[in-house]
Amino acid sequence: MPVEFLGIAATNDGSETTPRSGAAFDKEYTLRLARAHEDHGWDRVLFAYGSGSPDPAPAAAYIASRLDRLQILLAHRPNVSYPTYAAKTFATLDRISDGRLTVHFITGGNDQEQGREGDTLTKDERYARTREYIQIVKRIWTSDEPFDHEGEHYRFHDFVSDVRPLQRPRPGVSFGGSSPAAYAAGGAEADIYCLWGEPLARTAEQIEAVKAAAKAAGRTDVPRIQVAFRPIIAPTEELAWEKAHRTVAAIKARQGAGGSVTGRHSGPTRPQNTGSQRLIAIAEAGERYDRALWTPTAAATGGAGNSNALVGTPETVARALLDYYDLGVDILSARGYDLLGDAIDFGREVIPIVREEVARRDAARAVRGPQTLTAVNG
């Protein structure tokens, strides 16, 4: 099966290790970073969402209008706009990007962060709302006639959008989460299900949970699986591990100085969302897993988002990614701590190795037929 690579479309150069050098929305840097991804083999970039961060939709439109190939993954929280409005925004952006849009729907796992924009629902209520929201957006994207909706969270009458997405039947829907409520909602509605990087055995368990949820929802297909990591690469293993320890030291130093990527603290020390709780539990159980997974980066950030690292030479990290590919993961998300430099290095040194090996395996499968191919990773 084909493999895709997702990077980050940050609007400034700040990270967990380095404070940003300019404004929250640095137009030149945003374009430079996106162009680096397009020029170095990446398939798409994520425009993330934060309560006080620059609005990702116009930032994505800015990039889409200036680059020709790079695909867009736009993060969106249902609490910030009505689905009728959002569906038009997405359809317009799909037109601007010539059909390169996928929308990542974020339910929200932190009550404090959700409350910053007036969202007071409980976690399970938020998942129910997200599921209804996605269903509405999908229908708007594909409906030629006005329709009414009377749901638990949304009610409207006689709506039809005059702007339709370029993609047919519609843009893709991306979703993430690690709780039973997340599996149920995403298993039912998502085209892509997103997971944070965990040990192989735990990732396999999550994939099975997503498949089971899709089956329970009556689907005959299953979402594609995406897994996210923070690669730390260097020419030798020794240099990579030295870099990894420097990275954790920089994260801790910045936190000690009261810094964060957004310029504010993220909230409670112990995270509320299941995904971050899982990352912390994995880190408490051990620092190293499988071929190259390393947890101190997640521990240092309190399990914040995509935070487990893959450490080693480009060859080692590529082989580690292929281990996940063998589980059924076909979208690999990666983001370094030097956003621009790491995007270029990963694109030059890791992506070609993975693509070449995936092509070799696919060719071997084609020759051998549908039987399982036992991969030799070295």
Short mmCIF file of C-alpha atoms in Angstrom, two decimals, residues 200 229-230 232 237 241 287-295 308-313 316-321 323-324:
data_model
loop_
_atom_site.label_atom_id
_atom_site.label_comp_id
_atom_site.label_asym_id
_atom_site.label_seq_id
_atom_site.Cartn_x
_atom_site.Cartn_y
_atom_site.Cartn_z
CA LEU A 200 4.34 -1.31 18.51
CA PHE A 229 6.46 10.89 16.12
CA ARG A 230 9.20 13.40 16.93
CA ILE A 232 15.73 12.92 16.35
CA GLU A 237 23.83 6.48 16.72
CA TRP A 241 21.53 9.99 21.35
CA GLU A 287 12.47 5.00 28.39
CA ARG A 288 13.15 2.83 25.33
CA TYR A 289 10.88 0.55 23.33
CA ASP A 290 11.22 -1.50 20.19
CA ARG A 291 13.79 -0.34 17.67
CA ALA A 292 14.06 3.38 18.39
CA LEU A 293 11.08 4.71 20.40
CA TRP A 294 12.21 7.00 23.24
CA THR A 295 9.82 8.43 25.85
CA ASN A 308 7.40 10.44 21.75
CA ALA A 309 10.66 10.42 19.81
CA LEU A 310 12.33 8.05 17.38
CA VAL A 311 16.09 8.32 17.90
CA GLY A 312 18.94 7.13 15.68
CA THR A 313 20.54 7.42 12.31
CA THR A 316 17.46 3.34 12.09
CA VAL A 317 14.53 5.77 12.16
CA ALA A 318 13.42 4.65 8.70
CA ARG A 319 13.42 1.01 9.80
CA ALA A 320 11.44 1.96 12.92
CA LEU A 321 8.84 3.69 10.75
CA ASP A 323 7.84 -1.46 11.64
CA TYR A 324 4.71 0.67 12.02
#
